[in-house]
Structure formats: structure tokens, C-alpha cells
CSV table of C-alpha atoms in Angstrom, one decimal:
chain,number,residue,atom,x,y,z
A,103,MET,CA,0.3,-0.1,-0.1
A,104,GLY,CA,1.5,3.5,-0.8
A,105,GLY,CA,2.1,6.3,1.4
A,106,PRO,CA,-0.2,8.9,2.2
A,107,GLY,CA,1.3,11.1,-0.6
A,108,ASP,CA,1.2,8.5,-3.0
A,109,PRO,CA,-1.1,7.6,-5.8
A,110,PRO,CA,-3.8,4.7,-4.5
A,111,GLU,CA,-2.6,2.8,-7.3
A,112,GLY,CA,0.8,3.2,-6.3
A,113,THR,CA,3.9,5.3,-8.1
A,114,PRO,CA,3.3,4.7,-11.9
A,115,GLU,CA,5.9,2.3,-13.2
A,116,GLY,CA,9.0,4.0,-14.8
A,117,ALA,CA,8.3,7.4,-12.1
A,118,PRO,CA,11.3,8.5,-10.0
A,119,ALA,CA,11.8,6.7,-6.6
A,120,GLY,CA,10.8,7.6,-4.2
A,121,GLY,CA,7.7,10.2,-5.2
A,122,GLU,CA,10.0,13.0,-6.6
A,123,ASP,CA,8.4,14.3,-9.4
A,124,GLU,CA,10.3,15.5,-12.4
A,125,TYR,CA,9.0,19.3,-12.6
A,126,ARG,CA,8.9,19.9,-8.6
A,127,SER,CA,11.8,22.9,-9.1
A,128,VAL,CA,9.6,24.8,-11.5
A,129,VAL,CA,7.9,27.0,-9.8
A,130,PHE,CA,5.2,28.9,-11.1
A,131,ASP,CA,4.8,32.0,-8.9
A,132,GLU,CA,2.2,34.3,-9.6
A,133,SER,CA,3.6,35.9,-12.6
A,134,PHE,CA,5.0,33.6,-13.7
A,135,VAL,CA,0.8,32.7,-14.1
A,136,ARG,CA,-0.3,36.3,-15.2
A,137,ALA,CA,2.2,35.8,-18.0
A,138,ALA,CA,1.2,32.6,-19.4
A,139,ARG,CA,-0.6,33.3,-22.8
A,140,LEU,CA,-2.7,31.1,-22.7
A,141,GLN,CA,-5.7,30.5,-19.3
A,142,GLU,CA,-7.8,27.5,-18.5
A,143,PHE,CA,-11.2,27.8,-18.3
A,144,SER,CA,-12.9,27.6,-15.3
A,145,ALA,CA,-15.4,24.6,-15.0
A,146,GLN,CA,-18.6,26.4,-15.0
A,147,GLU,CA,-17.5,27.6,-17.7
A,148,ARG,CA,-16.9,25.5,-19.6
A,149,ILE,CA,-20.2,23.2,-18.8
A,150,ALA,CA,-22.8,27.1,-18.9
A,151,ASP,CA,-20.2,27.8,-22.6
A,152,HIS,CA,-19.2,24.1,-23.4
A,153,ALA,CA,-16.9,26.0,-24.8
A,154,PRO,CA,-12.4,24.6,-24.6
A,155,ALA,CA,-10.9,24.3,-21.6
A,156,VAL,CA,-8.5,27.0,-22.6
A,157,ARG,CA,-8.8,30.3,-23.9
A,158,ARG,CA,-5.9,32.6,-25.7
A,159,ARG,CA,-5.2,36.1,-23.0
A,160,PRO,CA,-4.4,39.3,-24.7
A,161,PRO,CA,-0.5,40.2,-24.7
A,162,ARG,CA,0.2,42.4,-21.9
A,163,HIS,CA,1.3,45.9,-22.7
A,164,ARG,CA,4.5,46.9,-21.4
A,165,GLY,CA,5.7,50.3,-21.2
A,166,LEU,CA,8.7,51.4,-21.8
A,167,SER,CA,11.8,51.0,-19.6
A,168,ARG,CA,13.3,53.7,-17.0
A,169,GLN,CA,16.5,53.3,-19.4
A,170,ALA,CA,15.0,53.3,-22.3
A,171,LEU,CA,13.1,56.5,-21.1
A,172,ILE,CA,15.9,57.9,-20.0
A,173,LEU,CA,17.3,57.9,-22.9
A,174,VAL,CA,14.7,58.9,-25.1
A,175,LEU,CA,14.7,62.5,-22.7
A,176,LEU,CA,18.6,63.1,-23.4
A,177,ILE,CA,18.2,62.7,-27.1
A,178,ALA,CA,15.4,65.5,-27.0
A,179,VAL,CA,17.4,67.4,-24.9
A,180,ALA,CA,20.4,67.0,-27.4
A,181,PHE,CA,18.5,67.5,-30.1
A,182,GLY,CA,16.1,70.8,-29.0
A,183,THR,CA,19.8,72.4,-27.8
A,184,ALA,CA,21.0,72.5,-31.2
A,185,ILE,CA,18.4,73.8,-32.5
A,186,TYR,CA,18.5,76.6,-30.4
A,187,MET,CA,22.3,76.7,-30.6
A,188,GLY,CA,21.7,77.0,-34.1
A,189,VAL,CA,19.3,79.6,-33.9
A,190,ARG,CA,20.8,82.1,-31.4
A,191,HIS,CA,24.2,81.2,-30.9
A,192,PRO,CA,26.2,83.9,-29.6
A,193,TYR,CA,29.2,83.5,-32.4
A,194,GLN,CA,26.9,85.7,-35.5
A,195,THR,CA,29.1,85.9,-38.7
A,196,PRO,CA,30.1,88.6,-39.6
A,197,VAL,CA,27.4,91.0,-42.2
A,198,ALA,CA,29.9,92.4,-45.4
A,199,GLN,CA,30.4,95.6,-45.0
A,200,PRO,CA,28.3,97.7,-47.7
A,201,PRO,CA,31.1,99.4,-50.7
A,202,GLU,CA,32.2,102.5,-50.8
A,203,PRO,CA,30.7,105.8,-53.0
A,204,LEU,CA,32.9,105.6,-56.4
A,205,ARG,CA,35.0,109.0,-55.5
A,206,MET,CA,36.1,110.1,-59.2
A,207,THR,CA,38.5,112.8,-60.6
A,208,VAL,CA,38.6,113.9,-64.2
A,209,ILE,CA,41.1,116.0,-65.3
A,210,PRO,CA,40.9,117.8,-69.1
A,211,LEU,CA,44.5,118.0,-70.1
A,212,ALA,CA,44.6,120.9,-72.3
A,213,PRO,CA,47.1,121.2,-75.7
A,214,GLN,CA,49.9,124.1,-75.6
A,215,THR,CA,50.0,123.8,-79.0
A,216,ALA,CA,47.5,123.0,-82.2
A,217,VAL,CA,46.9,119.6,-81.9
A,218,PRO,CA,49.4,116.9,-84.8
A,219,GLY,CA,47.4,114.9,-87.0
A,220,ALA,CA,47.9,113.0,-89.7
A,221,THR,CA,46.4,110.6,-92.6
A,222,SER,CA,47.6,107.9,-91.2
A,223,PRO,CA,47.0,106.2,-87.7
A,224,GLU,CA,49.9,104.4,-87.6
A,225,ASP,CA,52.4,106.9,-88.7
A,226,LEU,CA,51.2,108.4,-85.6
A,227,TYR,CA,51.3,105.9,-83.0
A,228,ALA,CA,54.8,104.8,-84.6
A,229,ASN,CA,56.1,108.4,-83.8
A,230,SER,CA,54.4,109.1,-80.2
A,231,PRO,CA,55.5,107.4,-76.9
A,232,ALA,CA,53.1,104.8,-77.8
A,233,ALA,CA,55.0,103.3,-80.4
A,234,GLN,CA,55.2,100.3,-78.5
A,235,PHE,CA,52.3,99.4,-76.6
A,236,ARG,CA,50.6,96.1,-77.0
A,237,ILE,CA,47.0,96.5,-79.1
A,238,GLY,CA,43.4,96.5,-77.5
A,239,ALA,CA,43.6,93.6,-74.3
A,240,ASP,CA,46.9,92.2,-75.0
A,241,GLY,CA,48.3,95.9,-72.6
A,242,ILE,CA,46.2,94.3,-69.8
A,243,THR,CA,48.8,91.5,-68.8
A,244,LEU,CA,47.8,90.1,-64.8
A,245,PRO,CA,50.5,89.5,-63.3
A,246,ALA,CA,51.8,86.3,-61.5
A,247,SER,CA,49.2,85.5,-59.1
A,248,ARG,CA,50.2,85.2,-55.6
A,249,ARG,CA,48.4,83.9,-52.8
A,250,THR,CA,48.1,86.1,-49.8
A,251,ALA,CA,47.5,85.3,-45.9
A,252,HIS,CA,43.3,85.4,-46.6
A,253,PHE,CA,42.6,84.5,-49.7
A,254,SER,CA,43.8,81.5,-52.0
A,255,ASP,CA,45.9,82.0,-55.3
A,256,SER,CA,42.9,81.5,-57.5
A,257,GLN,CA,40.7,84.2,-55.7
A,258,VAL,CA,43.3,86.3,-56.6
A,259,VAL,CA,43.1,85.2,-59.8
A,260,THR,CA,39.6,85.6,-60.4
A,261,ALA,CA,39.9,89.9,-58.8
A,262,LEU,CA,42.6,90.0,-61.4
A,263,THR,CA,40.7,89.2,-64.0
A,264,THR,CA,37.3,91.0,-63.1
A,265,VAL,CA,39.9,93.8,-63.3
A,266,LYS,CA,40.6,92.8,-66.5
A,267,ASP,CA,37.2,92.6,-67.9
A,268,TYR,CA,36.3,95.9,-66.3
A,269,LEU,CA,39.3,97.7,-68.2
A,270,VAL,CA,38.2,96.0,-72.1
A,271,GLU,CA,34.3,96.8,-71.9
A,272,SER,CA,35.0,100.5,-70.0
A,273,SER,CA,37.8,101.0,-72.6
A,274,LEU,CA,37.4,99.4,-75.2
A,275,ASP,CA,35.1,98.5,-76.4
A,276,PRO,CA,33.7,100.3,-79.6
A,277,GLU,CA,30.0,100.6,-78.5
A,278,VAL,CA,31.0,101.9,-75.5
A,279,LEU,CA,33.4,104.4,-76.4
A,280,THR,CA,30.5,105.5,-78.2
A,281,GLY,CA,28.0,106.6,-75.7
A,282,GLY,CA,25.6,103.8,-77.0
A,283,ALA,CA,26.1,101.1,-74.3
A,284,THR,CA,26.7,101.2,-70.8
A,285,ARG,CA,25.3,97.8,-69.4
A,286,PRO,CA,28.7,95.8,-70.2
A,287,VAL,CA,30.2,97.6,-67.8
A,288,ARG,CA,27.0,97.6,-65.0
A,289,ILE,CA,26.8,93.8,-64.6
A,290,LEU,CA,31.0,94.2,-63.9
A,291,LEU,CA,29.7,96.1,-60.7
A,292,ASP,CA,28.7,95.5,-57.4
A,293,PRO,CA,24.7,95.7,-57.1
A,294,GLN,CA,25.5,98.0,-54.7
A,295,GLN,CA,27.2,100.2,-56.4
A,296,LEU,CA,24.7,100.4,-59.5
A,297,ASP,CA,22.2,103.5,-57.9
A,298,GLN,CA,25.4,105.5,-58.0
A,299,PHE,CA,25.7,104.2,-61.5
A,300,ASP,CA,23.0,104.4,-62.8
A,301,GLN,CA,22.4,108.1,-61.4
A,302,SER,CA,25.4,108.8,-63.0
A,303,PHE,CA,24.5,108.9,-66.1
A,304,ASP,CA,20.2,109.9,-65.4
A,305,HIS,CA,22.0,112.9,-63.7
A,306,PRO,CA,25.8,113.6,-64.2
A,307,THR,CA,27.2,116.1,-61.8
A,308,ALA,CA,30.7,116.9,-61.3
A,309,ASP,CA,30.6,115.8,-57.7
A,310,GLY,CA,33.7,114.4,-57.5
A,311,ARG,CA,30.6,111.3,-56.9
A,312,HIS,CA,27.9,111.3,-60.2
A,313,ALA,CA,30.7,112.1,-63.6
A,314,PRO,CA,29.7,108.9,-66.3
A,315,THR,CA,33.7,109.4,-67.5
A,316,GLY,CA,34.1,108.5,-64.0
A,317,TRP,CA,33.0,105.4,-65.0
A,318,LEU,CA,34.4,104.2,-68.5
A,319,VAL,CA,35.6,106.5,-70.8
A,320,ARG,CA,33.3,108.1,-73.9
A,321,PHE,CA,33.7,110.3,-76.2
A,322,ASP,CA,31.5,113.2,-77.4
A,323,PRO,CA,29.5,111.9,-80.8
A,324,SER,CA,31.0,114.8,-83.1
A,325,VAL,CA,34.0,112.0,-83.1
A,326,GLN,CA,35.0,108.1,-84.0
A,327,LEU,CA,37.9,105.9,-83.8
A,328,ALA,CA,39.7,106.7,-86.8
A,329,ASP,CA,41.4,103.1,-85.8
A,330,THR,CA,39.8,100.3,-84.4
A,331,LYS,CA,43.1,99.5,-82.9
A,332,ILE,CA,44.1,100.7,-79.3
A,333,ARG,CA,47.2,101.3,-78.3
A,334,VAL,CA,47.4,99.8,-74.2
A,335,GLN,CA,49.6,99.8,-71.6
A,336,GLY,CA,49.9,100.0,-67.9
A,337,SER,CA,49.9,97.6,-64.9
A,338,LEU,CA,48.2,95.3,-62.4
A,339,GLN,CA,48.5,94.9,-58.6
A,340,ALA,CA,46.3,92.7,-56.2
A,341,ALA,CA,46.7,92.8,-52.4
A,342,GLU,CA,45.1,92.7,-49.2
A,343,PHE,CA,42.7,95.3,-47.8
A,344,ASP,CA,41.7,93.1,-45.0
A,345,SER,CA,41.3,89.9,-43.8
A,346,ASN,CA,37.9,89.7,-45.9
A,347,THR,CA,38.1,92.3,-48.6
A,348,LEU,CA,41.3,92.2,-51.9
A,349,GLU,CA,42.2,94.8,-53.2
A,350,VAL,CA,43.3,95.3,-57.0
A,351,ILE,CA,44.8,99.0,-58.2
A,352,ALA,CA,45.1,99.2,-62.1
A,353,ASP,CA,46.9,101.8,-63.4
A,354,HIS,CA,46.9,101.8,-67.5
A,355,THR,CA,47.5,104.5,-70.3
A,356,LEU,CA,45.0,104.1,-73.5
A,357,VAL,CA,45.8,105.7,-76.9
A,358,TYR,CA,43.2,106.2,-79.4
A,359,ALA,CA,42.7,107.6,-82.6
A,360,LEU,CA,40.4,110.1,-83.4
A,361,LYS,CA,38.9,111.9,-86.7
A,362,PRO,CA,35.3,114.0,-86.7
A,363,THR,CA,32.2,111.8,-87.2
A,364,GLY,CA,31.2,110.8,-91.3
A,365,SER,CA,34.3,112.3,-92.4
A,366,ASP,CA,36.7,110.3,-95.3
A,367,GLU,CA,39.7,108.2,-95.3
A,368,LYS,CA,41.8,110.9,-96.2
A,369,ALA,CA,40.4,113.3,-92.8
A,370,ASP,CA,43.6,114.0,-90.9
A,371,ALA,CA,43.3,111.6,-87.4
A,372,SER,CA,45.1,113.0,-84.2
A,373,LEU,CA,45.6,111.2,-80.7
A,374,PHE,CA,43.7,110.9,-77.4
A,375,THR,CA,45.4,109.8,-75.1
A,376,VAL,CA,43.4,108.6,-71.6
A,377,ARG,CA,45.1,107.3,-68.2
A,378,ARG,CA,42.9,106.2,-65.7
A,379,GLU,CA,44.1,104.2,-62.1
A,380,LEU,CA,41.5,102.9,-60.9
A,381,HIS,CA,41.2,100.8,-57.5
A,382,PHE,CA,39.0,97.9,-56.9
A,383,ARG,CA,38.5,96.0,-54.0
A,384,PHE,CA,36.7,91.9,-53.7
A,385,ASP,CA,34.6,90.8,-51.1
A,386,ARG,CA,34.4,87.1,-51.1
A,387,ASP,CA,30.6,87.1,-52.4
A,388,ASP,CA,31.7,89.5,-55.5
A,389,LEU,CA,34.9,87.4,-55.6
A,390,ARG,CA,31.7,83.7,-56.3
A,391,MET,CA,30.2,86.6,-58.6
A,392,HIS,CA,32.4,87.6,-60.5
A,393,GLN,CA,31.8,91.8,-59.3
A,394,ALA,CA,33.6,94.4,-58.4
A,395,GLU,CA,33.9,97.3,-55.5
A,396,LEU,CA,35.7,100.9,-57.9
A,397,VAL,CA,36.3,102.6,-55.2
A,398,VAL,CA,38.6,105.8,-57.0
A,399,SER,CA,39.0,106.4,-60.4
A,400,TYR,CA,41.8,108.9,-61.4
A,401,VAL,CA,41.1,109.9,-65.1
A,402,GLN,CA,43.8,112.0,-67.0
A,403,ALA,CA,42.6,112.9,-70.6
A,404,GLY,CA,44.0,115.0,-73.4
A,405,PRO,CA,44.4,116.7,-75.6
A,406,LEU,CA,41.0,118.4,-74.0
A,407,ALA,CA,39.8,122.1,-73.3
A,408,CYS,CA,39.5,122.6,-70.1
A,409,SER,CA,36.5,124.9,-70.9
A,410,GLU,CA,34.6,122.0,-72.0
A,411,ASP,CA,32.2,120.3,-69.5
A,412,SER,CA,34.0,116.6,-69.3
A,413,VAL,CA,31.8,115.1,-66.9
A,414,ASP,CA,29.3,113.5,-69.1
A,415,GLN,CA,31.4,113.2,-72.6
A,416,LEU,CA,35.7,113.6,-73.3
A,417,ARG,CA,35.2,116.3,-76.4
A,418,PRO,CA,38.5,115.7,-77.4
A,419,LEU,CA,40.6,118.8,-79.4
A,420,LEU,CA,41.2,117.2,-83.0
A,421,ALA,CA,43.5,117.9,-85.4
A,422,GLY,CA,44.7,121.3,-86.1
A,423,GLN,CA,42.6,122.3,-83.2
A,424,THR,CA,43.8,124.4,-80.3
A,425,ALA,CA,43.0,125.1,-77.0
A,426,LYS,CA,44.3,127.8,-74.4
A,427,ALA,CA,46.2,126.6,-71.6
A,428,GLY,CA,44.8,124.6,-68.7
A,429,GLY,CA,46.5,124.5,-65.6
A,430,PRO,CA,49.6,126.4,-64.5
A,431,ALA,CA,52.3,123.3,-65.8
A,432,GLY,CA,52.3,120.5,-68.5
A,433,THR,CA,51.6,117.0,-67.1
A,434,ASP,CA,52.5,114.2,-69.8
A,435,PRO,CA,49.7,111.2,-68.7
A,436,TYR,CA,52.8,108.5,-70.0
A,437,ALA,CA,54.6,109.7,-66.9
A,438,THR,CA,54.0,108.4,-63.2
A,439,GLY,CA,52.6,110.7,-60.6
A,440,SER,CA,49.7,112.3,-60.0
A,441,ALA,CA,48.4,115.8,-61.2
A,442,THR,CA,47.2,118.8,-59.0
A,443,ALA,CA,45.5,120.2,-61.6
A,444,LEU,CA,41.2,120.3,-61.6
A,445,CYS,CA,42.7,121.4,-65.3
A,446,GLY,CA,46.2,120.7,-66.7
A,447,SER,CA,48.2,121.3,-69.8
A,448,LEU,CA,49.1,118.3,-71.9
A,449,ALA,CA,52.7,118.4,-71.9
A,450,THR,CA,54.6,118.5,-75.9
A,451,SER,CA,56.7,115.2,-75.3
A,452,ALA,CA,53.4,113.5,-74.8
A,453,GLN,CA,51.9,114.3,-78.9
A,454,PRO,CA,52.9,112.4,-81.9
A,455,THR,CA,56.1,113.7,-83.8
A,456,VAL,CA,54.5,115.0,-87.5
């Protein structure tokens, strides 16, 4: 006969000796029972509904663990801080300074004698200080570019190239020279200088700020080019103005062969000389947009009559014409240095010998 804890029939065959249950070590605590996916119906439920012995319990919805909540909170704080610092960081990007208004000086040079003339422009050039000058854009040569402390070699090249383009458009383009176009020059300027540029052509005045001849070379319609092969010689120099600004100084002498508009081929031509010293500045936006800030324009031009207004257009004296002396001493536009008078006398040595 079995013991009190044994089945009435005794220990089943093959069961562990001593009545030990092999599943006795498994603990079915309350949490284990609650986590079970299957639940047994009660006897009353099975009798009443004739339902199966078990039913499937819906899965328990567990919330995020504490560690997960902390991680989500840290990510949210970091993201919010990044947005705040991006919008209101203490190190604001420096605001670009507006360009200075162009300061310009145009000095007419009056001849001391009658203006020399010849039928052939080539003869005039050959017997003048411009005999060795190059023709057109070839006379505007770029120096060997050198990087600066804050600007790369390519940025310096861009500034020099932009200045050369400005010189070509403003002093060699026939349409600009004859007063028929301004756009080729205008598009090369910093947009913040366009109001001053436009006002100079709409309402030219001799105030050192609004003279068309300070921006470009433009002749009175009464004269025309006798030769399109304009002679040019000069130099370009680039250097830093400050850590955010590159400066280029252009100093060029240009010599034009002119004659009266509508005259025949046998009419005498004469030479007209313009020396332009231009100061350009570039910030990084200007370099990127291939534009320039023209801040200084210093021009000497002759032969001109000092009595003529040279603000709007240049009205050259042509072959055989004379003018009263305009200044206390002769001024040579081929020589370096700056004239000090508002009107000077054109040195005899600056004229061709014919």
C-alpha cells in the first residue's frame, strides 16, 4: 500500500523513486501565471458555454523601461539644444560691409599748341610714346598671381581677371566708347553700387561722385575712332586691404586714334590719350559673383579744352585744333605720379611728332 502522498494505485511504472516529481523544481509563481498566453476556463464556464478548456489571453502591454525613457529624454534635450544654438548662437556671422561710394577725379589736359594730325593712324602711333604699346586687351597683362594670408591663389586670379574684364569693357568696347552702351560695364559692378552708377548717367554732375567719365571712357558723338586698334600699356597689382577684402589697383594708359564723325578716309586723324588709375575691392561674394567694387577712379585725358565739360562725355580736340592753356604746368599722362590741378596742360612730349 502506498504512502499518504502516493496515488492509490501506487507509483506509476517508470516514475522517479520515492515519489519525487521531475517538475517539482519549476516554480509557478504569480508573475509566471499572469504572463501565460493561455488561460484555463473554470469548470462552471466550460459547463455553461461548452467552450474549449483554454482561451488565449491578450498580450500585456508593457511600457518603456526606465533606461529607455531616460535615453529618449536625453536625445530630445540634445536635439533641442542644437536647434537653439543654431538659431541664437553667440558667434554671429559677420555682416558684409556695404561698398564705399566711388570717388572720382577727371582732369582734362589742354594742348599748348595745335593738335598734330596725319592721314595714317599708324604713322601717329609710330611717332608717339605709344609706339611700343600693345594692341587692345593684350596690353592689359595679368601679373604672376600670389596667394595672400587670407585669399587663395585662385581668388587672386579671379580678382585680377575681373578687373581686366572691367577695363576691356569700359575703355576698349567700341559701343561703350561711342556712348551707345553701359550694360557691359554695369554688370561687372557690385549690386550695391548700381544706384550710384545709374544716377551718374541719369543726372551727371561734377561732384566727384556722379560723372559717367569716372566709370568708363565715352566720347562725344562728334568724334569717331579712326583705328580700332587701341594702344594700351599699364599694370595690375593685387594685395589684401584687410582680412575680408582684396584690393586691385589698375594703372593704364590708353591711346586712341580719332577723327571727326562722318569724315572721309583722307581726313587727318589725331591721338587722344587717357590715363586711368582705378582702385577695386573684392569681398568673397564679389569674387564668387565675378563682380567688383570700384572705389577710386583717377583719370587724366587730353587733348581737351579746359572750358569743356568732361563730366558726361569727353570732347577731344582733333587735328589742327587749339585750346587755351589750362593749367600752370605741363602734365604728361605717360609719366607716373598724380596731377594736382583740376585742369592741366598736355605736355608737348606726350604728342606725336609729325
